[in-house]
Amino acid sequence: MSTNATVEKIVSLCKRRGFVFQSSEIYGGIGGFWDYGPLGVELKNNIKRAWWKAVVQERDDMVGLDAAIVMNPTVWKASGHLDTFADPMVDCKECKHRFRADELAHGVPASAHGHAAEAPVVRCPECGGELTEARMFNLMFRTFVGPVEDDASVAYLRPETAQGMFVNFSNVLQTTRRKLPFGMAQIGKAFRNEITPGNFIFRDREFEQMEIEYFVKPGTDEEWHQHWVEERHRWYLNLGLSPERLRVRRLDREELAHYAKDTYEVEYLFPMGWSELEGIANRTDFDLGRHAESSGRELEYFDEETGEHVVPYVIEPSSGVDRLFMAFLMDAYDEEEVRGETRAILRLHKNLAPTKVAVLPLSRNEKLVPPGREVWALLRPHWMTQFDDAQSIGRRYRRQDEVGTPYCVTIDFDTLTDQAVTIRERDSMEQVRVPIANLVSALREKLEG
Ligand SMILES: [Zn+2]
């Protein structure tokens, strides 16, 4: 990330160019919910695709899953979420504002949920009024299943995707006939009724997770934990995040969640400080053990070598798509002087760029637009593309630079005679002339080579 990137600039870029909009904006919005626009959905899909390719497609020990958002509520009893997935909350007796007690006490956001409430030591930051005692506030969204709204029909929107994988452990084991170690990967929406959402899309109430549950023989868990910490750290570096803004931090004992034996975080240096992109936890046999006890079903693995039944340990790399989205945008954003003008540019990795190629006739001249549209049609089956013929060519290059498009293809008057076009590269602004007949293979070499 250049020093030019601020949260304000990224929020403005996201809105102006159609990456992220406030949810239901025409009605005043709703806190902690965001909509991804035409470019945003492409970037988000590309992040998810890059993750799936690395953790499922390219590995021989991983399979995918897509579990339902609403599950039998007993799942949340067994997982501990009903009892402990809560933040301490205080209300101002004067202005009725609501705050997280741990944030008021420390002046910084707490990194883990489920800690006991601390007595508030300060007064209302809004009006100086007196605060109530702290009460625990469960972060799960409640709903009702079926036509009757009573206690028997209460259900929850999942606060994490992980539990869908634990409760399907036996289904996946039997249908895929896997041996330990093996893992499941899942991408999906999760919901947390955060008391104080904020920092743009960093802390949302509706968000998307990419989670892995990797099942191993007890005793090999620490080794596999290290394996996943290294794998996941490398993934961010491979997609171009600045090494000096990325770190792996081992959590202190008092920071660990109730189910974790050990946890590492991959953190990114945002303008608001080092913040978690991904947690990689050793969850031991906590989850399978709890679900086995609660459901009465055996969630075990038969080890043919030793002839014993074991409850596997679990390594869980868990990341949030929305905060990765924000990190990749902030890291890619740069401004530089080009011929006396400031050029804003997103130096996104080409695999992440929302649009791979923009097709730009030199002008709206009637001789240039038809061959421009023909070139556009030639490229559309292969990549996400844009066609733009409005305003000067210089301004159109800038527009594509600002949204991270790696290549622009320009059709000019020479094209009419030599059947060739110019490919212009985003970062270096270098141009090469390529025959239209070779354009797809030339771009393939650049984008995928
Ligand atoms: Zn107040």
GROMACS .gro file of C-alpha atoms and ligand atoms in nm:
model
  450
    1MET     CA    1   0.000   0.000   0.000
    2SER     CA    2   0.126   0.345  -0.077
    3THR     CA    3   0.102   0.609   0.192
    4ASN     CA    4  -0.166   0.766  -0.033
    5ALA     CA    5  -0.433   0.512   0.061
    6THR     CA    6  -0.673   0.629   0.330
    7VAL     CA    7  -1.000   0.468   0.430
    8GLU     CA    8  -1.180   0.783   0.306
    9LYS     CA    9  -1.024   0.753  -0.041
   10ILE     CA   10  -1.110   0.384  -0.066
   11VAL     CA   11  -1.469   0.439   0.049
   12SER     CA   12  -1.504   0.719  -0.206
   13LEU     CA   13  -1.352   0.509  -0.487
   14CYS     CA   14  -1.576   0.215  -0.398
   15LYS     CA   15  -1.890   0.426  -0.419
   16ARG     CA   16  -1.789   0.635  -0.722
   17ARG     CA   17  -1.680   0.339  -0.936
   18GLY     CA   18  -1.930   0.079  -0.825
   19PHE     CA   19  -1.737  -0.151  -0.593
   20VAL     CA   20  -1.940  -0.111  -0.273
   21PHE     CA   21  -2.264   0.072  -0.191
   22GLN     CA   22  -2.435   0.124   0.141
   23SER     CA   23  -2.721  -0.128   0.169
   24SER     CA   24  -3.067   0.020   0.096
   25GLU     CA   25  -2.911   0.363   0.062
   26ILE     CA   26  -3.224   0.533  -0.080
   27TYR     CA   27  -3.392   0.461   0.257
   28GLY     CA   28  -3.106   0.594   0.465
   29GLY     CA   29  -2.909   0.270   0.473
   30ILE     CA   30  -2.880   0.016   0.755
   31GLY     CA   31  -2.573  -0.010   0.978
   32GLY     CA   32  -2.332  -0.294   0.914
   33PHE     CA   33  -2.475  -0.406   0.577
   34TRP     CA   34  -2.320  -0.338   0.236
   35ASP     CA   35  -2.397  -0.412  -0.128
   36TYR     CA   36  -2.129  -0.505  -0.379
   37GLY     CA   37  -2.165  -0.329  -0.714
   38PRO     CA   38  -2.069  -0.444  -1.066
   39LEU     CA   39  -1.693  -0.418  -1.006
   40GLY     CA   40  -1.716  -0.525  -0.641
   41VAL     CA   41  -1.887  -0.854  -0.718
   42GLU     CA   42  -1.611  -0.935  -0.970
   43LEU     CA   43  -1.333  -0.861  -0.721
   44LYS     CA   44  -1.512  -1.059  -0.452
   45ASN     CA   45  -1.566  -1.356  -0.684
   46ASN     CA   46  -1.200  -1.344  -0.786
   47ILE     CA   47  -1.086  -1.352  -0.422
   48LYS     CA   48  -1.310  -1.652  -0.356
   49ARG     CA   49  -1.196  -1.826  -0.675
   50ALA     CA   50  -0.827  -1.775  -0.588
   51TRP     CA   51  -0.889  -1.919  -0.241
   52TRP     CA   52  -1.088  -2.220  -0.368
   53LYS     CA   53  -0.824  -2.297  -0.630
   54ALA     CA   54  -0.546  -2.289  -0.369
   55VAL     CA   55  -0.719  -2.482  -0.090
   56VAL     CA   56  -0.945  -2.726  -0.282
   57GLN     CA   57  -0.861  -2.763  -0.651
   58GLU     CA   58  -0.483  -2.780  -0.624
   59ARG     CA   59  -0.472  -3.008  -0.317
   60ASP     CA   60  -0.523  -3.383  -0.294
   61ASP     CA   61  -0.657  -3.376   0.063
   62MET     CA   62  -0.945  -3.126   0.049
   63VAL     CA   63  -1.313  -3.131  -0.054
   64GLY     CA   64  -1.579  -2.861  -0.072
   65LEU     CA   65  -1.909  -2.812   0.108
   66ASP     CA   66  -2.203  -2.570   0.096
   67ALA     CA   67  -2.416  -2.606   0.409
   68ALA     CA   68  -2.740  -2.422   0.491
   69ILE     CA   69  -2.735  -2.089   0.675
   70VAL     CA   70  -3.019  -2.190   0.909
   71MET     CA   71  -2.945  -2.506   1.109
   72ASN     CA   72  -3.113  -2.699   1.385
   73PRO     CA   73  -3.077  -2.462   1.685
   74THR     CA   74  -2.930  -2.746   1.894
   75VAL     CA   75  -2.615  -2.698   1.688
   76TRP     CA   76  -2.564  -2.360   1.858
   77LYS     CA   77  -2.629  -2.503   2.202
   78ALA     CA   78  -2.366  -2.774   2.145
   79SER     CA   79  -2.113  -2.535   1.989
   80GLY     CA   80  -2.135  -2.300   2.286
   81HIS     CA   81  -2.265  -2.005   2.083
   82LEU     CA   82  -2.601  -1.983   2.264
   83ASP     CA   83  -2.431  -1.950   2.600
   84THR     CA   84  -2.108  -1.766   2.530
   85PHE     CA   85  -2.122  -1.587   2.195
   86ALA     CA   86  -2.191  -1.252   2.354
   87ASP     CA   87  -2.041  -0.910   2.411
   88PRO     CA   88  -2.084  -0.699   2.726
   89MET     CA   89  -2.306  -0.400   2.656
   90VAL     CA   90  -2.386  -0.081   2.847
   91ASP     CA   91  -2.654   0.182   2.782
   92CYS     CA   92  -2.635   0.555   2.853
   93LYS     CA   93  -2.916   0.646   3.092
   94GLU     CA   94  -2.933   0.997   2.943
   95CYS     CA   95  -2.905   0.972   2.565
   96LYS     CA   96  -2.983   0.597   2.537
   97HIS     CA   97  -2.678   0.525   2.320
   98ARG     CA   98  -2.548   0.169   2.343
   99PHE     CA   99  -2.179   0.077   2.368
  100ARG     CA  100  -1.959  -0.228   2.408
  101ALA     CA  101  -1.835  -0.217   2.766
  102ASP     CA  102  -1.496  -0.365   2.677
  103GLU     CA  103  -1.438  -0.093   2.416
  104LEU     CA  104  -1.522   0.182   2.663
  105ALA     CA  105  -1.301   0.027   2.927
  106HIS     CA  106  -0.998  -0.012   2.699
  107GLY     CA  107  -1.061   0.255   2.440
  108VAL     CA  108  -0.995  -0.001   2.165
  109PRO     CA  109  -1.208  -0.271   1.998
  110ALA     CA  110  -1.183  -0.611   2.165
  111SER     CA  111  -1.042  -0.883   1.940
  112ALA     CA  112  -1.225  -1.180   2.089
  113HIS     CA  113  -1.585  -1.242   2.187
  114GLY     CA  114  -1.707  -1.419   2.493
  115HIS     CA  115  -1.502  -1.249   2.762
  116ALA     CA  116  -1.669  -1.171   3.089
  117ALA     CA  117  -1.809  -0.823   3.128
  118GLU     CA  118  -1.589  -0.567   3.297
  119ALA     CA  119  -1.738  -0.292   3.503
  120PRO     CA  120  -1.752   0.028   3.300
  121VAL     CA  121  -1.507   0.282   3.436
  122VAL     CA  122  -1.606   0.573   3.216
  123ARG     CA  123  -1.911   0.784   3.141
  124CYS     CA  124  -2.098   0.809   2.811
  125PRO     CA  125  -1.859   0.929   2.539
  126GLU     CA  126  -2.153   1.099   2.361
  127CYS     CA  127  -2.303   1.310   2.639
  128GLY     CA  128  -2.113   1.234   2.959
  129GLY     CA  129  -2.422   1.068   3.107
  130GLU     CA  130  -2.429   0.783   3.358
  131LEU     CA  131  -2.402   0.428   3.218
  132THR     CA  132  -2.598   0.115   3.314
  133GLU     CA  133  -2.434  -0.200   3.447
  134ALA     CA  134  -2.288  -0.420   3.171
  135ARG     CA  135  -2.518  -0.692   3.038
  136MET     CA  136  -2.421  -0.976   2.803
  137PHE     CA  137  -2.569  -0.938   2.457
  138ASN     CA  138  -2.582  -1.244   2.229
  139LEU     CA  139  -2.455  -1.166   1.880
  140MET     CA  140  -2.666  -1.423   1.692
  141PHE     CA  141  -2.958  -1.303   1.479
  142ARG     CA  142  -3.280  -1.481   1.581
  143THR     CA  143  -3.561  -1.577   1.348
  144PHE     CA  144  -3.856  -1.820   1.342
  145VAL     CA  145  -3.902  -2.124   1.122
  146GLY     CA  146  -4.258  -2.200   1.009
  147PRO     CA  147  -4.581  -2.007   1.069
  148VAL     CA  148  -4.576  -1.993   1.449
  149GLU     CA  149  -4.353  -1.749   1.634
  150ASP     CA  150  -4.288  -1.923   1.963
  151ASP     CA  151  -3.991  -2.063   2.155
  152ALA     CA  152  -4.017  -2.398   1.977
  153SER     CA  153  -3.969  -2.237   1.636
  154VAL     CA  154  -3.672  -2.012   1.716
  155ALA     CA  155  -3.375  -2.049   1.483
  156TYR     CA  156  -3.058  -1.851   1.422
  157LEU     CA  157  -2.869  -1.716   1.124
  158ARG     CA  158  -2.531  -1.888   1.149
  159PRO     CA  159  -2.261  -1.674   1.311
  160GLU     CA  160  -1.991  -1.885   1.138
  161THR     CA  161  -1.985  -2.141   0.859
  162ALA     CA  162  -1.768  -2.385   1.056
  163GLN     CA  163  -2.046  -2.576   1.231
  164GLY     CA  164  -2.194  -2.689   0.896
  165MET     CA  165  -1.871  -2.876   0.835
  166PHE     CA  166  -1.852  -3.036   1.180
  167VAL     CA  167  -2.207  -3.173   1.166
  168ASN     CA  168  -2.139  -3.314   0.817
  169PHE     CA  169  -1.817  -3.486   0.925
  170SER     CA  170  -1.956  -3.841   0.896
  171ASN     CA  171  -2.146  -3.767   0.572
  172VAL     CA  172  -1.833  -3.642   0.402
  173LEU     CA  173  -1.607  -3.911   0.549
  174GLN     CA  174  -1.838  -4.190   0.427
  175THR     CA  175  -1.920  -4.049   0.083
  176THR     CA  176  -1.562  -3.956  -0.009
  177ARG     CA  177  -1.389  -4.247   0.174
  178ARG     CA  178  -1.115  -4.014   0.294
  179LYS     CA  179  -0.828  -4.105   0.521
  180LEU     CA  180  -0.689  -3.868   0.782
  181PRO     CA  181  -0.564  -3.608   0.734
  182PHE     CA  182  -0.826  -3.445   0.513
  183GLY     CA  183  -1.022  -3.123   0.516
  184MET     CA  184  -1.336  -2.945   0.405
  185ALA     CA  185  -1.359  -2.595   0.266
  186GLN     CA  186  -1.665  -2.375   0.259
  187ILE     CA  187  -1.747  -2.022   0.146
  188GLY     CA  188  -2.068  -1.864   0.270
  189LYS     CA  189  -2.253  -1.585   0.444
  190ALA     CA  190  -2.249  -1.550   0.821
  191PHE     CA  191  -2.424  -1.302   1.047
  192ARG     CA  192  -2.331  -1.132   1.373
  193ASN     CA  193  -2.539  -0.863   1.536
  194GLU     CA  194  -2.234  -0.652   1.625
  195ILE     CA  195  -2.307  -0.374   1.874
  196THR     CA  196  -2.064  -0.144   1.697
  197PRO     CA  197  -2.003  -0.234   1.331
  198GLY     CA  198  -1.751  -0.011   1.163
  199ASN     CA  199  -1.439   0.066   0.964
  200PHE     CA  200  -1.631   0.041   0.636
  201ILE     CA  201  -1.666  -0.329   0.542
  202PHE     CA  202  -1.415  -0.449   0.804
  203ARG     CA  203  -1.668  -0.526   1.077
  204ASP     CA  204  -2.009  -0.608   0.924
  205ARG     CA  205  -2.327  -0.762   1.054
  206GLU     CA  206  -2.366  -0.968   0.736
  207PHE     CA  207  -2.038  -1.095   0.594
  208GLU     CA  208  -1.889  -1.380   0.400
  209GLN     CA  209  -1.645  -1.635   0.535
  210MET     CA  210  -1.396  -1.870   0.374
  211GLU     CA  211  -1.332  -2.148   0.623
  212ILE     CA  212  -1.139  -2.473   0.630
  213GLU     CA  213  -1.180  -2.752   0.884
  214TYR     CA  214  -0.881  -2.980   0.851
  215PHE     CA  215  -0.911  -3.310   1.040
  216VAL     CA  216  -0.593  -3.476   1.167
  217LYS     CA  217  -0.484  -3.755   1.399
  218PRO     CA  218  -0.437  -3.630   1.756
  219GLY     CA  219  -0.067  -3.583   1.814
  220THR     CA  220  -0.006  -3.455   1.460
  221ASP     CA  221  -0.210  -3.141   1.517
  222GLU     CA  222   0.077  -2.904   1.600
  223GLU     CA  223   0.267  -3.002   1.288
  224TRP     CA  224  -0.041  -2.949   1.069
  225HIS     CA  225  -0.112  -2.621   1.242
  226GLN     CA  226   0.230  -2.494   1.132
  227HIS     CA  227   0.167  -2.624   0.780
  228TRP     CA  228  -0.154  -2.421   0.747
  229VAL     CA  229  -0.006  -2.106   0.900
  230GLU     CA  230   0.269  -2.114   0.636
  231GLU     CA  231   0.031  -2.205   0.351
  232ARG     CA  232  -0.210  -1.927   0.432
  233HIS     CA  233   0.060  -1.665   0.485
  234ARG     CA  234   0.209  -1.753   0.145
  235TRP     CA  235  -0.133  -1.723  -0.025
  236TYR     CA  236  -0.159  -1.354   0.066
  237LEU     CA  237   0.196  -1.288  -0.051
  238ASN     CA  238   0.132  -1.470  -0.381
  239LEU     CA  239  -0.164  -1.239  -0.444
  240GLY     CA  240   0.060  -0.938  -0.401
  241LEU     CA  241  -0.008  -0.804  -0.050
  242SER     CA  242   0.293  -0.600   0.067
  243PRO     CA  243   0.511  -0.822   0.290
  244GLU     CA  244   0.586  -0.528   0.522
  245ARG     CA  245   0.213  -0.477   0.584
  246LEU     CA  246   0.143  -0.844   0.651
  247ARG     CA  247   0.237  -1.034   0.965
  248VAL     CA  248   0.162  -1.360   1.142
  249ARG     CA  249   0.101  -1.322   1.514
  250ARG     CA  250   0.060  -1.598   1.769
  251LEU     CA  251  -0.216  -1.509   2.014
  252ASP     CA  252  -0.142  -1.485   2.384
  253ARG     CA  253  -0.302  -1.744   2.607
  254GLU     CA  254  -0.561  -1.497   2.741
  255GLU     CA  255  -0.668  -1.404   2.386
  256LEU     CA  256  -0.761  -1.761   2.290
  257ALA     CA  257  -1.125  -1.855   2.226
  258HIS     CA  258  -1.274  -2.116   2.458
  259TYR     CA  259  -1.232  -2.398   2.203
  260ALA     CA  260  -0.873  -2.318   2.097
  261LYS     CA  261  -0.547  -2.481   2.208
  262ASP     CA  262  -0.342  -2.238   2.001
  263THR     CA  263  -0.420  -1.968   1.741
  264TYR     CA  264  -0.226  -1.761   1.491
  265GLU     CA  265  -0.362  -1.457   1.314
  266VAL     CA  266  -0.265  -1.328   0.971
  267GLU     CA  267  -0.285  -0.953   1.021
  268TYR     CA  268  -0.272  -0.658   0.783
  269LEU     CA  269  -0.159  -0.307   0.870
  270PHE     CA  270  -0.467  -0.099   0.789
  271PRO     CA  271  -0.472   0.278   0.860
  272MET     CA  272  -0.656   0.188   1.184
  273GLY     CA  273  -0.371  -0.043   1.287
  274TRP     CA  274  -0.284  -0.414   1.264
  275SER     CA  275  -0.610  -0.604   1.214
  276GLU     CA  276  -0.701  -0.969   1.164
  277LEU     CA  277  -0.757  -1.101   0.813
  278GLU     CA  278  -0.757  -1.467   0.910
  279GLY     CA  279  -0.744  -1.675   1.224
  280ILE     CA  280  -0.579  -2.018   1.215
  281ALA     CA  281  -0.687  -2.209   1.523
  282ASN     CA  282  -0.616  -2.551   1.666
  283ARG     CA  283  -0.970  -2.641   1.779
  284THR     CA  284  -0.862  -2.985   1.905
  285ASP     CA  285  -1.149  -3.237   1.930
  286PHE     CA  286  -1.372  -2.978   2.097
  287ASP     CA  287  -1.635  -2.945   1.821
  288LEU     CA  288  -1.664  -3.310   1.713
  289GLY     CA  289  -1.667  -3.407   2.081
  290ARG     CA  290  -1.944  -3.164   2.167
  291HIS     CA  291  -2.160  -3.264   1.869
  292ALA     CA  292  -2.108  -3.635   1.939
  293GLU     CA  293  -2.218  -3.584   2.299
  294SER     CA  294  -2.512  -3.362   2.206
  295SER     CA  295  -2.644  -3.568   1.910
  296GLY     CA  296  -2.567  -3.915   2.044
  297ARG     CA  297  -2.399  -3.997   1.712
  298GLU     CA  298  -2.042  -4.121   1.687
  299LEU     CA  299  -1.827  -3.864   1.512
  300GLU     CA  300  -1.513  -4.073   1.500
  301TYR     CA  301  -1.256  -4.205   1.258
  302PHE     CA  302  -1.148  -4.569   1.245
  303ASP     CA  303  -0.771  -4.587   1.219
  304GLU     CA  304  -0.696  -4.907   1.026
  305GLU     CA  305  -0.328  -4.899   1.122
  306THR     CA  306  -0.388  -4.908   1.497
  307GLY     CA  307  -0.738  -5.061   1.494
  308GLU     CA  308  -0.861  -4.775   1.712
  309HIS     CA  309  -1.143  -4.527   1.690
  310VAL     CA  310  -1.022  -4.169   1.731
  311VAL     CA  311  -1.189  -3.830   1.747
  312PRO     CA  312  -0.985  -3.620   1.503
  313TYR     CA  313  -0.830  -3.288   1.599
  314VAL     CA  314  -0.918  -2.990   1.382
  315ILE     CA  315  -0.704  -2.710   1.237
  316GLU     CA  316  -0.923  -2.421   1.125
  317PRO     CA  317  -0.800  -2.147   0.889
  318SER     CA  318  -1.089  -1.898   0.885
  319SER     CA  319  -1.094  -1.574   0.690
  320GLY     CA  320  -1.345  -1.301   0.606
  321VAL     CA  321  -1.396  -1.220   0.237
  322ASP     CA  322  -1.508  -0.862   0.304
  323ARG     CA  323  -1.204  -0.765   0.507
  324LEU     CA  324  -0.974  -0.932   0.252
  325PHE     CA  325  -1.153  -0.726  -0.012
  326MET     CA  326  -1.071  -0.412   0.185
  327ALA     CA  327  -0.708  -0.516   0.241
  328PHE     CA  328  -0.650  -0.596  -0.127
  329LEU     CA  329  -0.802  -0.261  -0.232
  330MET     CA  330  -0.605  -0.057   0.022
  331ASP     CA  331  -0.283  -0.237  -0.061
  332ALA     CA  332  -0.328  -0.192  -0.437
  333TYR     CA  333  -0.419   0.177  -0.425
  334ASP     CA  334  -0.151   0.420  -0.536
  335GLU     CA  335  -0.115   0.769  -0.676
  336GLU     CA  336   0.169   0.881  -0.897
  337GLU     CA  337   0.266   1.183  -1.106
  338VAL     CA  338   0.247   1.125  -1.481
  339ARG     CA  339   0.325   1.418  -1.710
  340GLY     CA  340   0.220   1.674  -1.452
  341GLU     CA  341  -0.102   1.492  -1.362
  342THR     CA  342  -0.187   1.268  -1.068
  343ARG     CA  343  -0.272   0.915  -1.175
  344ALA     CA  344  -0.475   0.706  -0.928
  345ILE     CA  345  -0.409   0.338  -0.985
  346LEU     CA  346  -0.511   0.005  -0.835
  347ARG     CA  347  -0.212  -0.226  -0.869
  348LEU     CA  348  -0.430  -0.534  -0.814
  349HIS     CA  349  -0.290  -0.878  -0.890
  350LYS     CA  350  -0.416  -0.973  -1.235
  351ASN     CA  351  -0.606  -1.272  -1.095
  352LEU     CA  352  -0.802  -1.035  -0.871
  353ALA     CA  353  -0.865  -0.748  -1.113
  354PRO     CA  354  -1.242  -0.712  -1.176
  355THR     CA  355  -1.195  -0.636  -1.547
  356LYS     CA  356  -0.905  -0.804  -1.725
  357VAL     CA  357  -0.916  -0.616  -2.056
  358ALA     CA  358  -1.072  -0.287  -2.169
  359VAL     CA  359  -1.132  -0.228  -2.540
  360LEU     CA  360  -1.089   0.137  -2.640
  361PRO     CA  361  -1.131   0.275  -2.993
  362LEU     CA  362  -0.904   0.578  -3.026
  363SER     CA  363  -1.214   0.794  -3.079
  364ARG     CA  364  -1.583   0.766  -3.163
  365ASN     CA  365  -1.498   0.794  -3.531
  366GLU     CA  366  -1.744   0.584  -3.734
  367LYS     CA  367  -1.453   0.392  -3.892
  368LEU     CA  368  -1.308   0.289  -3.553
  369VAL     CA  369  -1.611   0.188  -3.348
  370PRO     CA  370  -1.722  -0.115  -3.559
  371PRO     CA  371  -1.379  -0.287  -3.555
  372GLY     CA  372  -1.358  -0.195  -3.184
  373ARG     CA  373  -1.682  -0.379  -3.119
  374GLU     CA  374  -1.555  -0.677  -3.320
  375VAL     CA  375  -1.243  -0.697  -3.104
  376TRP     CA  376  -1.461  -0.670  -2.792
  377ALA     CA  377  -1.677  -0.963  -2.913
  378LEU     CA  378  -1.360  -1.163  -2.976
  379LEU     CA  379  -1.244  -1.119  -2.613
  380ARG     CA  380  -1.573  -1.154  -2.419
  381PRO     CA  381  -1.583  -1.536  -2.416
  382HIS     CA  382  -1.241  -1.543  -2.249
  383TRP     CA  383  -1.239  -1.271  -1.981
  384MET     CA  384  -1.439  -1.001  -1.808
  385THR     CA  385  -1.403  -0.704  -2.041
  386GLN     CA  386  -1.525  -0.348  -2.084
  387PHE     CA  387  -1.583  -0.136  -2.393
  388ASP     CA  388  -1.541   0.238  -2.355
  389ASP     CA  389  -1.547   0.501  -2.629
  390ALA     CA  390  -1.648   0.809  -2.427
  391GLN     CA  391  -1.406   1.104  -2.387
  392SER     CA  392  -1.035   1.124  -2.469
  393ILE     CA  393  -0.817   0.814  -2.478
  394GLY     CA  394  -0.604   0.954  -2.194
  395ARG     CA  395  -0.903   0.988  -1.965
  396ARG     CA  396  -1.022   0.637  -2.051
  397TYR     CA  397  -0.679   0.494  -1.963
  398ARG     CA  398  -0.703   0.674  -1.626
  399ARG     CA  399  -1.050   0.535  -1.563
  400GLN     CA  400  -0.922   0.180  -1.622
  401ASP     CA  401  -0.608   0.240  -1.410
  402GLU     CA  402  -0.827   0.354  -1.121
  403VAL     CA  403  -1.023   0.025  -1.119
  404GLY     CA  404  -0.717  -0.195  -1.170
  405THR     CA  405  -0.771  -0.319  -1.529
  406PRO     CA  406  -0.436  -0.481  -1.622
  407TYR     CA  407  -0.462  -0.434  -2.002
  408CYS     CA  408  -0.621  -0.188  -2.244
  409VAL     CA  409  -0.652  -0.272  -2.613
  410THR     CA  410  -0.663   0.030  -2.842
  411ILE     CA  411  -0.802   0.036  -3.196
  412ASP     CA  412  -0.662   0.321  -3.410
  413PHE     CA  413  -0.657   0.425  -3.777
  414ASP     CA  414  -0.359   0.197  -3.851
  415THR     CA  415  -0.578  -0.095  -3.741
  416LEU     CA  416  -0.786  -0.044  -4.056
  417THR     CA  417  -0.488  -0.126  -4.274
  418ASP     CA  418  -0.254  -0.346  -4.064
  419GLN     CA  419  -0.522  -0.548  -3.875
  420ALA     CA  420  -0.327  -0.494  -3.552
  421VAL     CA  421  -0.405  -0.329  -3.218
  422THR     CA  422  -0.206  -0.183  -2.927
  423ILE     CA  423  -0.196  -0.353  -2.586
  424ARG     CA  424  -0.117  -0.110  -2.304
  425GLU     CA  425  -0.005  -0.242  -1.965
  426ARG     CA  426  -0.145  -0.074  -1.652
  427ASP     CA  427   0.158  -0.041  -1.422
  428SER     CA  428   0.437   0.038  -1.672
  429MET     CA  429   0.206   0.203  -1.931
  430GLU     CA  430   0.416   0.024  -2.194
  431GLN     CA  431   0.251  -0.046  -2.528
  432VAL     CA  432   0.302  -0.327  -2.777
  433ARG     CA  433   0.150  -0.376  -3.122
  434VAL     CA  434  -0.016  -0.716  -3.180
  435PRO     CA  435  -0.204  -0.856  -3.483
  436ILE     CA  436  -0.575  -0.909  -3.402
  437ALA     CA  437  -0.529  -1.271  -3.513
  438ASN     CA  438  -0.284  -1.321  -3.221
  439LEU     CA  439  -0.463  -1.100  -2.965
  440VAL     CA  440  -0.632  -1.374  -2.761
  441SER     CA  441  -0.313  -1.581  -2.729
  442ALA     CA  442  -0.103  -1.271  -2.651
  443LEU     CA  443  -0.342  -1.165  -2.373
  444ARG     CA  444  -0.364  -1.521  -2.243
  445GLU     CA  445   0.013  -1.529  -2.215
  446LYS     CA  446   0.009  -1.202  -2.018
  447LEU     CA  447  -0.290  -1.280  -1.794
  448GLU     CA  448  -0.237  -1.650  -1.729
  449GLY     CA  449   0.127  -1.716  -1.824
  450ZN      ZN  450  -2.513   0.954   2.660
   0.00000   0.00000   0.00000
